Amino acid sequence: MAALDGLPPLRDVISRHGLDAKKALGQNFLLDLNLTQKVARTAGSLEGATVIEVGPGPGGLTRAILALGAKKVIAIERDARCLPALQEISDHYPGRLEVIEGDALKTDFETLARGEPVKIIANLPYNVGTQLLVNWLLPGHWPPFWQSLTLMFQKEVGQRIVAGEDDNHYGRLGVLCGWRTQAHMAFDIPPQAFTPPPKVTSTVVHLEPIEKPLPCDPDKLEKVTLAAFGQRRKMLRQSLKPIGGEALLARAEIDPQRRAETLSVEEFCRIANLI
């Protein structure tokens, strides 16, 4: 890839700019440019696309996205140390990379999209990845501003995203993702591909929005799933006691002796709609 885009190898960039990964920021840099291209390709054709990237770091994934033809990349980076390295990429691709220094959790992504359909592609920092995903899943209106999400997580989180009922990994995240998206795990990335190597395997997950998910209020569904999986080993009559318990379950025609991990997405929506 260095030959493809004419920019220096990432190890040289990191060394020259003193970009040691910060644990406090959840940083693990992916240096294999063949892998960053594979991540970017998972999002489908990028020719002429607008892409939002969170946590670009030294810009390995950014370079892959641009090299594959994205019209524009809007990158949100919290670590000011990375800005000079990203500026070099911007100079190499004039007018195609916009870097915003800021906290992704405080960013209004829909405003950034400016009414254009966007794809979100990111090697998400481990410490904020799940919360960002939930934020993108639960806007009050649907379909969302994004066309697809192609995101890297710890493998355990990826398993929770794609899990369905009666799966050991099934929980609140599986319900929320299953309600509004079609999600699949694309491929794993071993720890040694990163600097520094994390203690766990990572995985790339691709999610596409379901145009017309089951009618349900996002806030109520989140309330039900938080209660149900907050005490997942208990029967629903106990875990859902604070929000209606057995009376609520009776109206939903669901056996109060069942446990949260046995309920389908449709059943969770049915309960939420009765709150």
mmCIF file of N, CA, C and O in Angstrom, residues 7-63:
data_model
loop_
_atom_site.group_PDB
_atom_site.id
_atom_site.type_symbol
_atom_site.label_atom_id
_atom_site.label_comp_id
_atom_site.label_asym_id
_atom_site.label_seq_id
_atom_site.Cartn_x
_atom_site.Cartn_y
_atom_site.Cartn_z
ATOM 1 N N LEU A 7 2.806 7.261 0.111
ATOM 2 C CA LEU A 7 3.086 7.786 1.450
ATOM 3 C C LEU A 7 4.015 6.836 2.211
ATOM 4 O O LEU A 7 4.084 5.656 1.886
ATOM 5 N N PRO A 8 4.698 7.319 3.243
ATOM 6 C CA PRO A 8 5.649 6.476 3.978
ATOM 7 C C PRO A 8 4.960 5.338 4.734
ATOM 8 O O PRO A 8 3.765 5.423 5.051
ATOM 9 N N PRO A 9 5.710 4.267 5.050
ATOM 10 C CA PRO A 9 5.161 3.196 5.892
ATOM 11 C C PRO A 9 4.701 3.754 7.242
ATOM 12 O O PRO A 9 5.291 4.707 7.758
ATOM 13 N N LEU A 10 3.668 3.143 7.803
ATOM 14 C CA LEU A 10 3.101 3.655 9.055
ATOM 15 C C LEU A 10 4.100 3.626 10.207
ATOM 16 O O LEU A 10 4.079 4.504 11.073
ATOM 17 N N ARG A 11 4.948 2.627 10.252
ATOM 18 C CA ARG A 11 5.948 2.574 11.334
ATOM 19 C C ARG A 11 6.833 3.817 11.297
ATOM 20 O O ARG A 11 7.182 4.377 12.341
ATOM 21 N N ASP A 12 7.194 4.262 10.091
ATOM 22 C CA ASP A 12 8.011 5.467 9.959
ATOM 23 C C ASP A 12 7.237 6.698 10.422
ATOM 24 O O ASP A 12 7.788 7.592 11.081
ATOM 25 N N VAL A 13 5.963 6.751 10.062
ATOM 26 C CA VAL A 13 5.121 7.877 10.458
ATOM 27 C C VAL A 13 5.012 7.950 11.983
ATOM 28 O O VAL A 13 5.168 9.026 12.581
ATOM 29 N N ILE A 14 4.754 6.810 12.610
ATOM 30 C CA ILE A 14 4.611 6.754 14.070
ATOM 31 C C ILE A 14 5.909 7.163 14.757
ATOM 32 O O ILE A 14 5.913 7.930 15.729
ATOM 33 N N SER A 15 7.031 6.670 14.236
ATOM 34 C CA SER A 15 8.340 6.992 14.819
ATOM 35 C C SER A 15 8.654 8.483 14.662
ATOM 36 O O SER A 15 9.083 9.142 15.613
ATOM 37 N N ARG A 16 8.405 9.009 13.479
ATOM 38 C CA ARG A 16 8.761 10.401 13.196
ATOM 39 C C ARG A 16 7.939 11.382 14.028
ATOM 40 O O ARG A 16 8.441 12.419 14.448
ATOM 41 N N HIS A 17 6.680 11.032 14.291
ATOM 42 C CA HIS A 17 5.799 11.933 15.040
ATOM 43 C C HIS A 17 5.688 11.555 16.526
ATOM 44 O O HIS A 17 4.944 12.207 17.263
ATOM 45 N N GLY A 18 6.429 10.532 16.956
ATOM 46 C CA GLY A 18 6.403 10.133 18.368
ATOM 47 C C GLY A 18 5.040 9.674 18.840
ATOM 48 O O GLY A 18 4.597 10.014 19.942
ATOM 49 N N LEU A 19 4.370 8.879 18.018
ATOM 50 C CA LEU A 19 2.992 8.482 18.322
ATOM 51 C C LEU A 19 2.912 7.138 19.051
ATOM 52 O O LEU A 19 2.379 6.165 18.527
ATOM 53 N N ASP A 20 3.437 7.085 20.256
ATOM 54 C CA ASP A 20 3.226 5.876 21.047
ATOM 55 C C ASP A 20 1.753 5.823 21.444
ATOM 56 O O ASP A 20 1.162 6.834 21.829
ATOM 57 N N ALA A 21 1.150 4.630 21.303
ATOM 58 C CA ALA A 21 -0.279 4.480 21.592
ATOM 59 C C ALA A 21 -0.563 4.719 23.073
ATOM 60 O O ALA A 21 0.170 4.251 23.937
ATOM 61 N N LYS A 22 -1.611 5.463 23.357
ATOM 62 C CA LYS A 22 -1.990 5.781 24.732
ATOM 63 C C LYS A 22 -3.105 4.852 25.212
ATOM 64 O O LYS A 22 -4.184 4.812 24.618
ATOM 65 N N LYS A 23 -2.815 4.147 26.295
ATOM 66 C CA LYS A 23 -3.817 3.224 26.855
ATOM 67 C C LYS A 23 -5.069 3.981 27.298
ATOM 68 O O LYS A 23 -6.192 3.501 27.156
ATOM 69 N N ALA A 24 -4.876 5.187 27.836
ATOM 70 C CA ALA A 24 -6.008 5.973 28.338
ATOM 71 C C ALA A 24 -6.991 6.330 27.232
ATOM 72 O O ALA A 24 -8.171 6.560 27.487
ATOM 73 N N LEU A 25 -6.508 6.364 25.990
ATOM 74 C CA LEU A 25 -7.373 6.678 24.854
ATOM 75 C C LEU A 25 -7.846 5.424 24.125
ATOM 76 O O LEU A 25 -8.485 5.515 23.077
ATOM 77 N N GLY A 26 -7.500 4.253 24.671
ATOM 78 C CA GLY A 26 -7.926 2.995 24.045
ATOM 79 C C GLY A 26 -7.274 2.761 22.701
ATOM 80 O O GLY A 26 -7.850 2.119 21.821
ATOM 81 N N GLN A 27 -6.054 3.281 22.506
ATOM 82 C CA GLN A 27 -5.414 3.218 21.192
ATOM 83 C C GLN A 27 -4.648 1.912 20.969
ATOM 84 O O GLN A 27 -3.880 1.469 21.815
ATOM 85 N N ASN A 28 -4.890 1.306 19.833
ATOM 86 C CA ASN A 28 -4.095 0.185 19.313
ATOM 87 C C ASN A 28 -4.018 0.409 17.810
ATOM 88 O O ASN A 28 -5.022 0.294 17.112
ATOM 89 N N PHE A 29 -2.837 0.753 17.316
ATOM 90 C CA PHE A 29 -2.702 1.128 15.907
ATOM 91 C C PHE A 29 -2.538 -0.106 15.023
ATOM 92 O O PHE A 29 -1.727 -0.990 15.314
ATOM 93 N N LEU A 30 -3.304 -0.147 13.941
ATOM 94 C CA LEU A 30 -3.216 -1.235 12.964
ATOM 95 C C LEU A 30 -2.241 -0.802 11.871
ATOM 96 O O LEU A 30 -2.517 0.139 11.125
ATOM 97 N N LEU A 31 -1.104 -1.483 11.806
ATOM 98 C CA LEU A 31 -0.030 -1.046 10.919
ATOM 99 C C LEU A 31 0.016 -1.779 9.585
ATOM 100 O O LEU A 31 0.642 -1.299 8.645
ATOM 101 N N ASP A 32 -0.613 -2.928 9.498
ATOM 102 C CA ASP A 32 -0.577 -3.709 8.258
ATOM 103 C C ASP A 32 -1.527 -3.073 7.243
ATOM 104 O O ASP A 32 -2.752 -3.155 7.373
ATOM 105 N N LEU A 33 -0.961 -2.441 6.221
ATOM 106 C CA LEU A 33 -1.790 -1.705 5.268
ATOM 107 C C LEU A 33 -2.618 -2.626 4.372
ATOM 108 O O LEU A 33 -3.619 -2.199 3.790
ATOM 109 N N ASN A 34 -2.217 -3.894 4.258
ATOM 110 C CA ASN A 34 -3.077 -4.856 3.553
ATOM 111 C C ASN A 34 -4.342 -5.107 4.360
ATOM 112 O O ASN A 34 -5.437 -5.238 3.808
ATOM 113 N N LEU A 35 -4.191 -5.166 5.693
ATOM 114 C CA LEU A 35 -5.359 -5.368 6.556
ATOM 115 C C LEU A 35 -6.265 -4.142 6.576
ATOM 116 O O LEU A 35 -7.485 -4.265 6.594
ATOM 117 N N THR A 36 -5.676 -2.956 6.580
ATOM 118 C CA THR A 36 -6.529 -1.764 6.582
ATOM 119 C C THR A 36 -7.347 -1.694 5.287
ATOM 120 O O THR A 36 -8.511 -1.289 5.303
ATOM 121 N N GLN A 37 -6.749 -2.122 4.180
ATOM 122 C CA GLN A 37 -7.522 -2.182 2.930
ATOM 123 C C GLN A 37 -8.646 -3.209 3.025
ATOM 124 O O GLN A 37 -9.756 -2.986 2.527
ATOM 125 N N LYS A 38 -8.366 -4.329 3.676
ATOM 126 C CA LYS A 38 -9.394 -5.370 3.821
ATOM 127 C C LYS A 38 -10.563 -4.852 4.660
ATOM 128 O O LYS A 38 -11.734 -5.116 4.346
ATOM 129 N N VAL A 39 -10.244 -4.092 5.716
ATOM 130 C CA VAL A 39 -11.296 -3.489 6.539
ATOM 131 C C VAL A 39 -12.137 -2.543 5.686
ATOM 132 O O VAL A 39 -13.371 -2.591 5.691
ATOM 133 N N ALA A 40 -11.462 -1.678 4.933
ATOM 134 C CA ALA A 40 -12.178 -0.696 4.121
ATOM 135 C C ALA A 40 -13.052 -1.367 3.063
ATOM 136 O O ALA A 40 -14.183 -0.929 2.804
ATOM 137 N N ARG A 41 -12.549 -2.436 2.459
ATOM 138 C CA ARG A 41 -13.330 -3.133 1.425
ATOM 139 C C ARG A 41 -14.582 -3.791 1.992
ATOM 140 O O ARG A 41 -15.551 -4.033 1.263
ATOM 141 N N THR A 42 -14.569 -4.106 3.276
ATOM 142 C CA THR A 42 -15.734 -4.728 3.906
ATOM 143 C C THR A 42 -16.953 -3.819 3.824
ATOM 144 O O THR A 42 -18.093 -4.285 3.864
ATOM 145 N N ALA A 43 -16.720 -2.519 3.689
ATOM 146 C CA ALA A 43 -17.825 -1.561 3.590
ATOM 147 C C ALA A 43 -18.452 -1.535 2.205
ATOM 148 O O ALA A 43 -19.403 -0.791 1.978
ATOM 149 N N GLY A 44 -17.926 -2.333 1.266
ATOM 150 C CA GLY A 44 -18.431 -2.315 -0.100
ATOM 151 C C GLY A 44 -17.716 -1.257 -0.921
ATOM 152 O O GLY A 44 -16.686 -0.711 -0.507
ATOM 153 N N SER A 45 -18.249 -0.932 -2.076
ATOM 154 C CA SER A 45 -17.609 0.057 -2.951
ATOM 155 C C SER A 45 -17.552 1.420 -2.264
ATOM 156 O O SER A 45 -18.550 1.915 -1.736
ATOM 157 N N LEU A 46 -16.372 2.024 -2.278
ATOM 158 C CA LEU A 46 -16.201 3.357 -1.692
ATOM 159 C C LEU A 46 -16.059 4.429 -2.768
ATOM 160 O O LEU A 46 -15.858 5.602 -2.454
ATOM 161 N N GLU A 47 -16.159 4.043 -4.005
ATOM 162 C CA GLU A 47 -15.993 4.980 -5.105
ATOM 163 C C GLU A 47 -17.019 6.095 -4.997
ATOM 164 O O GLU A 47 -18.235 5.854 -5.040
ATOM 165 N N GLY A 48 -16.548 7.324 -4.790
ATOM 166 C CA GLY A 48 -17.442 8.472 -4.698
ATOM 167 C C GLY A 48 -18.184 8.603 -3.387
ATOM 168 O O GLY A 48 -19.055 9.467 -3.244
ATOM 169 N N ALA A 49 -17.871 7.758 -2.390
ATOM 170 C CA ALA A 49 -18.606 7.767 -1.118
ATOM 171 C C ALA A 49 -18.050 8.814 -0.152
ATOM 172 O O ALA A 49 -16.884 9.201 -0.221
ATOM 173 N N THR A 50 -18.914 9.254 0.765
ATOM 174 C CA THR A 50 -18.480 10.062 1.898
ATOM 175 C C THR A 50 -18.395 9.134 3.110
ATOM 176 O O THR A 50 -19.341 8.406 3.407
ATOM 177 N N VAL A 51 -17.256 9.154 3.778
ATOM 178 C CA VAL A 51 -17.003 8.238 4.891
ATOM 179 C C VAL A 51 -16.684 9.040 6.147
ATOM 180 O O VAL A 51 -15.930 10.019 6.097
ATOM 181 N N ILE A 52 -17.267 8.631 7.266
ATOM 182 C CA ILE A 52 -16.891 9.176 8.568
ATOM 183 C C ILE A 52 -16.040 8.128 9.275
ATOM 184 O O ILE A 52 -16.417 6.959 9.344
ATOM 185 N N GLU A 53 -14.892 8.565 9.779
ATOM 186 C CA GLU A 53 -13.996 7.668 10.508
ATOM 187 C C GLU A 53 -13.774 8.218 11.911
ATOM 188 O O GLU A 53 -13.560 9.422 12.085
ATOM 189 N N VAL A 54 -13.807 7.341 12.897
ATOM 190 C CA VAL A 54 -13.563 7.734 14.285
ATOM 191 C C VAL A 54 -12.222 7.167 14.729
ATOM 192 O O VAL A 54 -11.936 5.991 14.537
ATOM 193 N N GLY A 55 -11.393 8.026 15.319
ATOM 194 C CA GLY A 55 -10.111 7.581 15.853
ATOM 195 C C GLY A 55 -9.135 7.112 14.796
ATOM 196 O O GLY A 55 -8.635 5.987 14.883
ATOM 197 N N PRO A 56 -8.806 7.951 13.806
ATOM 198 C CA PRO A 56 -7.901 7.515 12.738
ATOM 199 C C PRO A 56 -6.464 7.288 13.186
ATOM 200 O O PRO A 56 -5.709 6.593 12.501
ATOM 201 N N GLY A 57 -6.061 7.889 14.305
ATOM 202 C CA GLY A 57 -4.674 7.708 14.760
ATOM 203 C C GLY A 57 -3.700 8.207 13.712
ATOM 204 O O GLY A 57 -3.863 9.304 13.157
ATOM 205 N N PRO A 58 -2.689 7.412 13.369
ATOM 206 C CA PRO A 58 -1.713 7.840 12.354
ATOM 207 C C PRO A 58 -2.243 7.755 10.931
ATOM 208 O O PRO A 58 -1.564 8.169 9.993
ATOM 209 N N GLY A 59 -3.446 7.183 10.744
ATOM 210 C CA GLY A 59 -4.094 7.270 9.441
ATOM 211 C C GLY A 59 -3.997 6.062 8.533
ATOM 212 O O GLY A 59 -4.245 6.182 7.330
ATOM 213 N N GLY A 60 -3.703 4.885 9.065
ATOM 214 C CA GLY A 60 -3.607 3.700 8.211
ATOM 215 C C GLY A 60 -4.916 3.363 7.517
ATOM 216 O O GLY A 60 -4.959 3.145 6.299
ATOM 217 N N LEU A 61 -6.004 3.349 8.276
ATOM 218 C CA LEU A 61 -7.311 3.053 7.685
ATOM 219 C C LEU A 61 -7.768 4.218 6.801
ATOM 220 O O LEU A 61 -8.376 4.004 5.743
ATOM 221 N N THR A 62 -7.454 5.425 7.210
ATOM 222 C CA THR A 62 -7.790 6.611 6.418
ATOM 223 C C THR A 62 -7.194 6.500 5.020
ATOM 224 O O THR A 62 -7.855 6.761 4.006
ATOM 225 N N ARG A 63 -5.924 6.113 4.956
ATOM 226 C CA ARG A 63 -5.233 5.969 3.674
ATOM 227 C C ARG A 63 -5.902 4.908 2.800
ATOM 228 O O ARG A 63 -6.068 5.090 1.593
#
